[in-house]
Short mmCIF file of C-alpha atoms and ligand atoms in Angstrom, two decimals:
data_model
loop_
_atom_site.label_atom_id
_atom_site.label_comp_id
_atom_site.label_asym_id
_atom_site.label_seq_id
_atom_site.Cartn_x
_atom_site.Cartn_y
_atom_site.Cartn_z
CA VAL A 1 1.51 -21.91 -33.94
CA LEU A 2 1.86 -22.54 -30.20
CA GLY A 3 -1.47 -23.93 -29.12
CA GLY A 4 -3.72 -23.63 -31.99
CA ARG A 5 -6.58 -22.23 -31.33
CA VAL A 6 -6.09 -21.39 -27.76
CA ARG A 7 -4.24 -18.04 -28.57
CA SER A 8 -3.87 -14.54 -27.92
CA ARG A 9 -2.60 -11.63 -29.94
CA VAL A 10 -2.16 -7.94 -28.78
CA LEU A 11 -3.77 -5.33 -31.07
CA ASP A 12 -3.14 -1.22 -30.51
CA GLY A 13 -2.53 -2.39 -26.77
CA PHE A 14 -5.36 -4.69 -26.45
CA THR A 15 -4.83 -8.41 -25.25
CA LEU A 16 -7.26 -10.32 -27.22
CA ASP A 17 -7.84 -13.87 -26.79
CA ALA A 18 -8.71 -15.56 -30.49
CA GLY A 19 -12.53 -15.11 -30.43
CA TYR A 20 -14.41 -15.22 -27.35
CA GLN A 21 -13.05 -18.31 -24.63
CA VAL A 22 -12.92 -19.51 -21.47
CA LEU A 23 -11.09 -22.19 -19.80
CA PHE A 24 -12.89 -24.33 -17.38
CA PRO A 25 -10.77 -25.27 -14.42
CA SER A 26 -12.63 -28.20 -13.25
CA TYR A 27 -12.13 -30.03 -16.52
CA PRO A 28 -10.16 -33.10 -15.25
CA ALA A 29 -7.06 -33.01 -17.93
CA VAL A 30 -6.78 -29.30 -16.88
CA GLY A 31 -6.18 -30.30 -13.24
CA ARG A 32 -3.39 -32.88 -14.11
CA ASN A 33 -1.54 -30.92 -17.13
CA LEU A 34 -1.94 -27.17 -15.80
CA ASP A 35 -0.42 -25.43 -12.26
CA LEU A 36 -3.81 -23.49 -12.25
CA ASP A 37 -1.84 -20.80 -9.47
CA ALA A 38 0.35 -20.10 -11.93
CA LEU A 39 -1.59 -19.23 -14.79
CA ASP A 40 -3.73 -16.37 -12.56
CA LEU A 41 -6.98 -17.23 -13.31
CA VAL A 42 -9.96 -14.85 -13.05
CA PRO A 43 -12.67 -15.77 -12.33
CA ILE A 44 -15.77 -15.52 -14.78
CA PHE A 45 -19.42 -14.42 -12.74
CA PRO A 46 -21.09 -17.51 -12.59
CA SER A 47 -23.58 -15.57 -13.97
CA ALA A 48 -25.01 -13.80 -17.00
CA ALA A 49 -27.04 -10.98 -18.08
CA VAL A 50 -29.76 -11.37 -20.27
CA ARG A 51 -30.64 -9.03 -22.60
CA ARG A 52 -33.15 -8.18 -24.17
CA GLY A 53 -33.44 -4.60 -26.26
CA ALA A 54 -32.02 -2.08 -23.46
CA ARG A 55 -33.34 -4.51 -20.93
CA GLU A 56 -30.54 -6.68 -18.74
CA ASP A 57 -31.55 -9.39 -16.45
CA ALA A 58 -29.04 -10.49 -14.30
CA LEU A 59 -29.48 -14.75 -13.47
CA GLY A 60 -26.68 -16.70 -11.62
CA ASP A 61 -26.05 -19.21 -9.18
CA PRO A 62 -27.23 -17.86 -5.79
CA ARG A 63 -24.34 -18.93 -3.95
CA ARG A 64 -21.55 -18.06 -6.29
CA ASP A 65 -22.89 -14.88 -7.37
CA PRO A 66 -24.63 -13.36 -4.18
CA ALA A 67 -24.74 -9.73 -5.92
CA ALA A 68 -27.16 -11.53 -8.69
CA PHE A 69 -29.51 -13.28 -6.43
CA LEU A 70 -32.43 -10.91 -6.01
CA SER A 71 -32.46 -10.78 -9.68
CA THR A 72 -32.19 -14.00 -10.10
CA LEU A 73 -35.23 -14.44 -7.85
CA THR A 74 -37.57 -11.79 -9.45
CA THR A 75 -36.80 -11.70 -12.89
CA ASP A 76 -39.20 -13.29 -15.45
CA VAL A 77 -36.31 -14.56 -17.98
CA LEU A 78 -37.06 -17.61 -16.48
CA GLY A 79 -40.20 -18.43 -15.04
CA LEU A 80 -39.97 -19.96 -10.97
CA GLY A 81 -40.84 -23.33 -11.98
CA ASP A 82 -37.36 -23.19 -14.45
CA LYS A 83 -35.80 -21.84 -11.79
CA LEU A 84 -36.22 -25.39 -9.51
CA ARG A 85 -35.69 -27.00 -12.53
CA VAL A 86 -32.12 -25.79 -12.92
CA GLY A 87 -31.24 -26.28 -9.47
CA ARG A 88 -32.49 -29.63 -9.70
CA LEU A 89 -31.13 -30.63 -13.19
CA ALA A 90 -27.30 -29.18 -11.13
CA LEU A 91 -27.63 -30.95 -8.10
CA GLU A 92 -28.41 -34.18 -10.53
CA LEU A 93 -25.74 -33.74 -12.36
CA LEU A 94 -22.83 -32.99 -9.51
CA ARG A 95 -23.76 -36.48 -8.79
CA GLY A 96 -21.41 -39.30 -10.05
CA ALA A 97 -17.95 -38.85 -11.43
CA PRO A 98 -18.11 -36.19 -14.40
CA HIS A 99 -17.45 -39.35 -17.05
CA THR A 100 -20.38 -40.83 -16.26
CA LEU A 101 -22.47 -38.15 -17.55
CA LEU A 102 -20.96 -39.17 -21.17
CA THR A 103 -22.68 -41.90 -21.13
CA GLY A 104 -26.16 -43.51 -21.69
CA PRO A 105 -28.81 -42.71 -24.07
CA ASP A 106 -28.10 -40.01 -26.48
CA GLU A 107 -30.53 -37.11 -27.64
CA THR A 108 -29.99 -33.31 -28.80
CA THR A 109 -30.11 -30.87 -26.11
CA GLU A 110 -33.12 -29.21 -26.90
CA SER A 111 -35.58 -32.23 -26.66
CA TYR A 112 -33.84 -33.06 -23.35
CA LEU A 113 -34.01 -29.82 -21.68
CA ARG A 114 -38.21 -30.39 -22.78
CA GLY A 115 -38.09 -33.89 -21.20
CA GLN A 116 -36.61 -31.94 -18.20
CA GLY A 117 -39.99 -29.60 -18.33
CA PHE A 118 -38.61 -26.51 -19.20
CA SER A 119 -40.59 -23.83 -21.18
CA GLU A 120 -39.94 -22.41 -24.20
CA ALA A 121 -39.02 -18.73 -22.25
CA ALA A 122 -36.49 -20.50 -20.90
CA LEU A 123 -34.72 -22.05 -23.99
CA ASP A 124 -34.93 -18.94 -25.82
CA ASN A 125 -34.06 -16.37 -23.09
CA PHE A 126 -30.91 -18.96 -21.93
CA PHE A 127 -30.19 -21.82 -22.99
CA ARG A 128 -30.22 -20.84 -26.36
CA PRO A 129 -27.88 -18.25 -26.03
CA PHE A 130 -25.44 -19.28 -23.59
CA PHE A 131 -25.16 -22.86 -24.96
CA GLY A 132 -24.96 -21.24 -28.40
CA GLY A 133 -21.72 -19.72 -27.34
CA VAL A 134 -20.77 -23.34 -25.64
CA PHE A 135 -21.24 -25.14 -28.23
CA LEU A 136 -21.75 -22.52 -31.15
CA ARG A 137 -25.24 -24.17 -32.02
CA ARG A 138 -28.48 -21.67 -30.87
CA GLU A 139 -30.25 -24.39 -32.67
CA LEU A 140 -29.49 -26.40 -29.51
CA ASP A 141 -28.65 -29.57 -31.42
CA THR A 142 -25.66 -30.70 -29.83
CA SER A 143 -25.23 -34.22 -27.92
CA ALA A 144 -27.29 -34.04 -24.42
CA ARG A 145 -24.57 -36.33 -23.44
CA LEU A 146 -21.79 -33.21 -24.49
CA PHE A 147 -24.39 -30.58 -22.57
CA ARG A 148 -24.72 -32.25 -19.31
CA TYR A 149 -21.07 -32.92 -19.12
CA TYR A 150 -20.08 -29.36 -20.00
CA PHE A 151 -22.96 -28.15 -17.70
CA ARG A 152 -21.49 -30.15 -14.67
CA MET A 153 -18.31 -28.54 -15.43
CA LEU A 154 -19.94 -25.36 -15.04
CA ILE A 155 -21.30 -25.72 -12.21
CA GLY A 156 -18.42 -27.82 -10.54
CA GLY A 157 -16.21 -25.24 -11.02
CA GLY A 158 -17.21 -22.36 -13.41
CA ALA A 159 -14.97 -20.53 -15.80
CA ALA A 160 -12.39 -18.11 -15.72
CA LEU A 161 -9.36 -16.08 -18.19
CA PRO A 162 -5.87 -16.12 -17.37
CA ARG A 163 -5.24 -12.90 -17.17
CA ALA A 164 -2.25 -12.19 -19.36
CA GLY A 165 -4.44 -13.92 -21.65
CA MET A 166 -5.35 -17.98 -23.30
CA SER A 167 -2.10 -17.91 -24.66
CA ALA A 168 -0.81 -18.28 -21.21
CA ILE A 169 -1.75 -22.02 -21.40
CA PRO A 170 -0.26 -23.28 -24.25
CA GLY A 171 3.07 -21.47 -23.27
CA GLN A 172 2.93 -23.39 -19.58
CA LEU A 173 2.51 -26.68 -21.47
CA ALA A 174 5.22 -25.56 -23.75
CA ALA A 175 7.79 -24.64 -21.30
CA GLY A 176 11.12 -26.72 -20.98
CA LEU A 177 9.65 -28.15 -24.30
CA ASP A 178 11.94 -27.89 -27.60
CA VAL A 179 8.91 -26.67 -29.78
CA GLN A 180 9.07 -24.90 -33.17
CA VAL A 181 6.51 -23.14 -34.83
CA ASN A 182 5.90 -21.90 -38.66
CA VAL A 183 6.46 -25.22 -39.48
CA ARG A 184 4.19 -26.87 -41.41
CA VAL A 185 3.86 -30.20 -42.65
CA THR A 186 2.91 -30.26 -45.83
CA ALA A 187 2.87 -34.18 -46.35
CA LEU A 188 3.83 -37.53 -44.38
CA ARG A 189 5.35 -41.07 -45.26
CA ALA A 190 5.12 -43.65 -42.58
CA HIS A 191 8.04 -46.17 -43.89
CA GLY A 192 7.62 -49.46 -41.21
CA SER A 193 10.98 -48.51 -39.71
CA HIS A 194 10.58 -44.49 -39.50
CA VAL A 195 8.24 -41.98 -40.57
CA THR A 196 9.47 -39.22 -43.40
CA LEU A 197 7.71 -35.40 -43.13
CA GLN A 198 7.79 -32.81 -45.77
CA THR A 199 8.28 -29.13 -44.27
CA LEU A 200 7.57 -25.71 -45.90
CA ASN A 201 11.64 -26.08 -43.76
CA GLY A 202 12.44 -29.48 -45.67
CA GLU A 203 12.59 -33.11 -44.64
CA LEU A 204 12.28 -34.36 -41.03
CA ASP A 205 12.65 -38.39 -40.04
CA ALA A 206 10.89 -39.99 -36.72
CA ARG A 207 10.43 -43.15 -35.37
CA SER A 208 6.88 -42.35 -34.46
CA VAL A 209 4.64 -39.25 -34.97
CA ILE A 210 1.56 -38.17 -33.49
CA VAL A 211 -0.74 -35.83 -35.51
CA ALA A 212 -2.55 -33.41 -33.83
CA THR A 213 -3.95 -30.90 -35.86
CA ASP A 214 -7.34 -29.33 -36.82
CA PRO A 215 -9.39 -32.12 -38.18
CA ASN A 216 -9.45 -31.15 -41.90
CA THR A 217 -5.77 -31.03 -41.57
CA ALA A 218 -4.90 -34.18 -40.15
CA ALA A 219 -7.50 -35.56 -42.66
CA GLY A 220 -5.14 -34.69 -45.38
CA LEU A 221 -1.94 -35.39 -44.02
CA LEU A 222 -3.48 -38.85 -43.25
CA GLY A 223 -5.17 -39.18 -46.46
CA GLN A 224 -8.27 -40.57 -44.04
CA GLY A 225 -11.36 -39.41 -43.56
CA VAL A 226 -11.85 -37.90 -40.37
CA SER A 227 -12.82 -34.83 -40.79
CA ARG A 228 -16.05 -33.91 -39.48
CA GLY A 229 -16.91 -31.15 -40.58
CA SER A 230 -16.52 -27.19 -39.19
CA LEU A 231 -18.55 -24.72 -36.88
CA GLY A 232 -17.49 -20.97 -37.67
CA SER A 233 -17.85 -17.62 -35.77
CA THR A 234 -17.30 -14.38 -36.11
CA TYR A 235 -16.03 -11.99 -34.18
CA LEU A 236 -16.25 -8.04 -33.31
CA TYR A 237 -14.28 -5.99 -30.85
CA TYR A 238 -14.91 -2.63 -29.84
CA ALA A 239 -12.72 0.18 -27.73
CA SER A 240 -14.24 2.78 -26.04
CA ASP A 241 -13.12 5.59 -24.23
CA GLN A 242 -15.60 6.04 -22.06
CA GLU A 243 -17.39 3.18 -19.69
CA VAL A 244 -21.14 2.25 -21.62
CA ASP A 245 -21.55 -0.72 -19.44
CA GLY A 246 -20.06 -1.51 -16.24
CA GLN A 247 -22.02 -5.29 -16.09
CA PRO A 248 -19.15 -7.82 -15.52
CA ARG A 249 -21.18 -10.64 -16.48
CA LEU A 250 -21.88 -12.53 -19.64
CA LEU A 251 -24.43 -10.62 -21.91
CA LEU A 252 -27.13 -12.97 -23.47
CA ASN A 253 -29.22 -11.97 -26.61
CA ALA A 254 -32.42 -13.54 -26.19
CA GLU A 255 -33.84 -11.78 -29.05
CA ALA A 256 -33.39 -12.54 -33.02
CA GLY A 257 -30.07 -10.93 -34.38
CA LEU A 258 -27.02 -11.75 -35.28
CA ILE A 259 -25.10 -10.94 -31.54
CA ASN A 260 -25.48 -14.36 -30.03
CA ASN A 261 -23.57 -13.37 -26.56
CA ALA A 262 -20.32 -10.49 -25.50
CA GLN A 263 -18.63 -9.75 -22.65
CA TRP A 264 -17.00 -6.32 -21.80
CA LEU A 265 -14.06 -7.85 -21.05
CA SER A 266 -13.03 -5.13 -19.40
CA ASN A 267 -14.71 -5.00 -16.37
CA VAL A 268 -13.28 -8.27 -15.67
CA LEU A 269 -9.81 -7.97 -16.77
CA PRO A 270 -8.83 -4.41 -16.40
CA GLY A 271 -4.98 -4.96 -16.97
CA ARG A 272 -5.73 -6.40 -20.61
CA VAL A 273 -6.83 -2.96 -21.77
CA PRO A 274 -4.83 0.13 -21.93
CA PRO A 275 -5.62 2.56 -18.55
CA GLY A 276 -9.04 4.28 -19.09
CA GLN A 277 -10.30 1.90 -22.11
CA HIS A 278 -13.15 -0.51 -21.56
CA LEU A 279 -13.34 -3.43 -24.31
CA LEU A 280 -16.58 -5.21 -25.89
CA ALA A 281 -15.94 -8.40 -27.60
CA VAL A 282 -18.68 -9.69 -29.41
CA THR A 283 -19.31 -13.30 -30.65
CA LEU A 284 -21.78 -14.21 -33.36
CA LEU A 285 -22.37 -17.62 -34.36
CA GLY A 286 -21.66 -18.75 -37.77
CA LEU A 287 -19.20 -17.11 -40.61
CA HIS A 288 -20.30 -14.21 -41.82
CA ALA A 289 -18.72 -13.72 -45.41
CA GLU A 290 -20.45 -9.85 -45.71
CA ASN A 291 -17.73 -7.33 -45.55
CA ASP A 292 -15.97 -5.73 -41.90
CA CYS A 293 -18.10 -2.25 -42.84
CA ASP A 294 -21.23 -4.18 -43.29
CA LEU A 295 -20.75 -6.38 -40.70
CA ASP A 296 -19.60 -4.01 -37.99
CA ALA A 297 -23.02 -1.27 -39.50
CA GLU A 298 -25.34 -4.54 -38.69
CA VAL A 299 -23.65 -5.07 -35.34
CA ARG A 300 -23.74 -1.69 -34.05
CA GLY A 301 -27.47 -1.43 -35.34
CA GLU A 302 -28.15 -4.36 -32.65
CA LEU A 303 -25.87 -2.86 -29.81
CA GLU A 304 -28.11 0.68 -30.50
CA ALA A 305 -31.10 -1.37 -29.34
CA TRP A 306 -28.50 -2.12 -25.95
CA TYR A 307 -26.97 0.97 -25.12
CA GLY A 308 -28.35 3.64 -27.61
CA GLU A 309 -26.82 5.70 -30.36
CA ALA A 310 -24.82 7.70 -28.23
CA ALA A 311 -23.55 5.54 -26.76
CA VAL A 312 -22.44 2.88 -29.95
CA SER A 313 -21.24 6.25 -31.53
CA GLY A 314 -18.62 6.54 -29.46
CA LEU A 315 -17.17 2.67 -29.91
CA ARG A 316 -14.25 2.45 -31.82
CA THR A 317 -14.16 -1.12 -33.71
CA LEU A 318 -10.64 -2.81 -33.49
CA ALA A 319 -11.20 -5.87 -35.26
CA ALA A 320 -13.42 -8.42 -37.32
CA GLU A 321 -12.20 -11.63 -37.11
CA ARG A 322 -13.34 -14.87 -38.47
CA ILE A 323 -12.85 -18.68 -36.97
CA PRO A 324 -13.54 -20.54 -40.00
CA HIS A 325 -13.12 -24.13 -37.79
CA ALA A 326 -13.92 -23.43 -34.11
CA GLN A 327 -15.19 -26.36 -33.72
CA TYR A 328 -16.33 -29.60 -34.88
CA PRO A 329 -20.53 -30.38 -34.72
CA GLN A 330 -21.07 -32.86 -31.78
CA PRO A 331 -24.69 -34.19 -32.89
CA PRO A 332 -26.56 -36.71 -30.81
CA GLY A 333 -24.06 -40.37 -31.10
CA TYR A 334 -21.29 -38.72 -32.35
CA ALA A 335 -19.38 -39.97 -29.93
CA ALA A 336 -19.79 -43.42 -31.57
CA THR A 337 -18.30 -42.61 -35.03
CA LEU A 338 -15.27 -40.90 -33.51
CA PRO A 339 -12.11 -42.30 -34.59
CA GLY A 340 -9.61 -43.82 -32.58
CA HIS A 341 -5.56 -43.08 -32.38
CA ALA A 342 -4.31 -45.88 -34.35
CA THR A 343 -3.96 -45.08 -38.37
CA GLY A 344 -3.09 -47.89 -39.94
CA LEU A 345 0.29 -46.49 -40.66
CA PRO A 346 2.74 -47.57 -38.84
CA GLY A 347 4.75 -45.27 -36.22
CA VAL A 348 1.78 -43.20 -36.42
CA LEU A 349 -0.74 -41.98 -34.22
CA LEU A 350 -3.81 -39.89 -34.50
CA ALA A 351 -4.16 -36.95 -31.34
CA SER A 352 -6.08 -33.77 -30.77
CA GLU A 353 -9.79 -32.71 -30.25
CA VAL A 354 -11.25 -35.24 -32.92
CA THR A 355 -10.68 -38.36 -30.93
CA SER A 356 -12.75 -37.45 -27.72
CA MET A 357 -14.38 -33.63 -28.17
CA SER A 358 -14.57 -30.36 -29.55
CA GLY A 359 -12.77 -28.29 -26.25
CA ILE A 360 -9.68 -28.11 -24.43
CA GLN A 361 -10.74 -31.08 -22.39
CA GLY A 362 -11.15 -33.10 -25.26
CA ALA A 363 -7.64 -32.02 -27.27
CA MET A 364 -5.40 -32.46 -23.86
CA GLU A 365 -6.58 -36.06 -22.57
CA SER A 366 -6.28 -36.77 -26.37
CA GLY A 367 -2.67 -35.98 -26.40
CA GLU A 368 -2.62 -37.67 -22.77
CA LYS A 369 -3.39 -40.92 -24.75
CA ALA A 370 -1.43 -40.76 -27.88
CA ALA A 371 1.80 -39.80 -25.23
CA ALA A 372 0.36 -43.18 -23.38
CA ILE A 373 0.21 -45.46 -25.86
CA LEU A 374 3.87 -44.27 -26.65
CA LEU A 375 5.14 -44.65 -23.44
CA ASP A 376 3.32 -48.04 -22.70
CA ASP A 377 1.24 -46.13 -19.89
CA LEU A 378 -1.76 -48.37 -18.79
CA ALA A 379 -2.96 -46.17 -15.80
CA ALA A 380 -3.63 -43.24 -18.31
CA LEU A 381 -4.77 -45.58 -21.16
CA SER A 382 -7.13 -46.97 -18.97
CA ARG A 383 -9.12 -43.36 -17.85
CA PRO A 384 -12.12 -43.33 -19.34
CA ARG A 385 -13.03 -40.13 -22.37
CA GLY A 386 -14.47 -37.29 -20.00
CA GLY A 387 -12.28 -38.43 -17.39
C1 FAD B 1 -13.16 -19.40 -30.95
C2 FAD B 1 -12.99 -20.24 -29.96
C3 FAD B 1 -13.51 -20.51 -28.45
C4 FAD B 1 -13.22 -21.45 -27.97
N1 FAD B 1 -13.83 -21.90 -26.70
C5 FAD B 1 -13.92 -22.73 -26.05
C6 FAD B 1 -13.67 -22.91 -24.84
O1 FAD B 1 -14.32 -22.01 -23.90
N2 FAD B 1 -13.55 -23.44 -24.40
C7 FAD B 1 -12.95 -24.75 -24.52
O2 FAD B 1 -12.74 -26.10 -23.91
N3 FAD B 1 -13.06 -24.91 -25.94
C8 FAD B 1 -13.09 -23.96 -26.83
N4 FAD B 1 -12.58 -24.00 -27.98
C9 FAD B 1 -12.43 -25.15 -28.69
C10 FAD B 1 -10.53 -25.44 -28.56
O3 FAD B 1 -9.97 -24.40 -28.44
C11 FAD B 1 -10.48 -26.47 -29.33
O4 FAD B 1 -11.23 -28.00 -29.11
C12 FAD B 1 -9.10 -26.86 -28.77
O5 FAD B 1 -7.98 -25.71 -28.85
C13 FAD B 1 -8.70 -27.98 -30.10
O6 FAD B 1 -6.96 -28.39 -29.25
P1 FAD B 1 -6.26 -29.38 -30.87
O7 FAD B 1 -4.83 -29.61 -30.32
O8 FAD B 1 -7.10 -30.24 -31.13
O9 FAD B 1 -6.14 -28.46 -32.30
P2 FAD B 1 -6.09 -26.71 -32.63
O10 FAD B 1 -5.90 -26.14 -31.52
O11 FAD B 1 -6.46 -26.13 -33.79
O12 FAD B 1 -4.40 -27.12 -32.95
C14 FAD B 1 -3.81 -27.02 -33.65
C15 FAD B 1 -2.56 -26.98 -33.98
O13 FAD B 1 -2.12 -27.56 -35.51
C16 FAD B 1 -1.07 -26.73 -35.94
N5 FAD B 1 -1.40 -27.36 -37.70
C17 FAD B 1 -2.82 -27.54 -38.33
N6 FAD B 1 -1.75 -28.13 -39.68
C18 FAD B 1 -0.63 -28.18 -39.52
C19 FAD B 1 0.56 -28.42 -40.65
N7 FAD B 1 -0.07 -28.74 -41.75
N8 FAD B 1 1.94 -28.64 -39.97
C20 FAD B 1 2.01 -28.30 -38.99
N9 FAD B 1 0.89 -27.70 -37.65
C21 FAD B 1 -0.31 -27.77 -38.73
C22 FAD B 1 -1.90 -25.69 -35.76
O14 FAD B 1 -1.22 -24.27 -36.18
C23 FAD B 1 -2.13 -26.11 -34.47
O15 FAD B 1 -1.06 -25.54 -33.42
C24 FAD B 1 -12.60 -22.62 -28.60
C25 FAD B 1 -12.40 -22.45 -30.21
C26 FAD B 1 -12.18 -21.37 -30.71
C27 FAD B 1 -11.68 -21.51 -31.76
#
């Protein structure tokens, strides 16, 4: 598939990305490789609406989301001390080059945040659902280095969505290239002088090959233990004829339940839905094995606590989507054991998120590095991880 996990599809006139995903325009590799103007990016509000049952409190960066200012100031979602701590942390993270945040001692995000003095309420009401959505781990057991890097990306440049769908990103990267899709590689043999790929369409010979599949597939093709496990996630998409919630911000579920976060995408990107329609994308962490009907009923039950029974009965379930490998787990210290580009197989290099970090920056910088090895590009090779 062109773009792999970064893809979109059209269903009943609604443009759906795979799951809920966003682009951080301040990723350094994004700046180098994409024409952001041509992507027609729509910014996502640099804020969130914290849901506690029927209660919704906007929380945001007052400089960038003035409408959330009063609510941010007065809400009890974060106490005054925690609000000041967020401001202090933001200032600290903005100092220095972003890649330096990926070095130094590591610990879990949770212990790092506690060390910064954040309260239990701040963890539960904001950090767990928000960074649970980013790292697919509400437990906040992801590397604190990575947390600092991603938080910096968000504070520095926010998040955005290409108006036409996330697939516009790989579409732009592939423009002008000779790309074949739907040709699965089933085996790889390195002969020394060349490499043979066994595909479902027959054999392909090449002088050099870069394996840039998901880590689990790469492990199988290379016969090497480069797999790092998988974090899965599940999404439900709802359509409605009526506006249920005009909130354009990311909705965070501060209470226990299936829903981690949700967003009325039609409030941000009205062009992605048929005229007069509304679209809600709901994120559940983990792969939920129950059948679609049971899952739908459970999620509707939680949405009823937010919007009431009448509003939820008007929602049409468009699709349920399970993504078994959305990211790989990145606990503290994970970076020390990342595989490099060398595979030991002559002419074969490894690229993809697996050599760096599980996200668009990691995938792009890994591709750049593998290409730099083949092209002998020392400037690109000397760039640090995250730079
Ligand atoms: C729901 C979701 C939300 C996300 N949100 C974000 C986000 O907000 N920000 C962010 O930075 N990252 C996000 N990510 C992570 C990001 O999408 C991935 O880290 C990134 O796409 C990894 O790129 P990749 O090229 O390494 O792998 P992939 O995107 O998985 O691409 C691998 C490619 O290899 C192909 N392939 C696999 N097996 C074979 C084979 N045998 N033969 C031939 N081709 C094969 C696949 O078809 C695919 O095209 C999200 C991911 C998901 C799923």
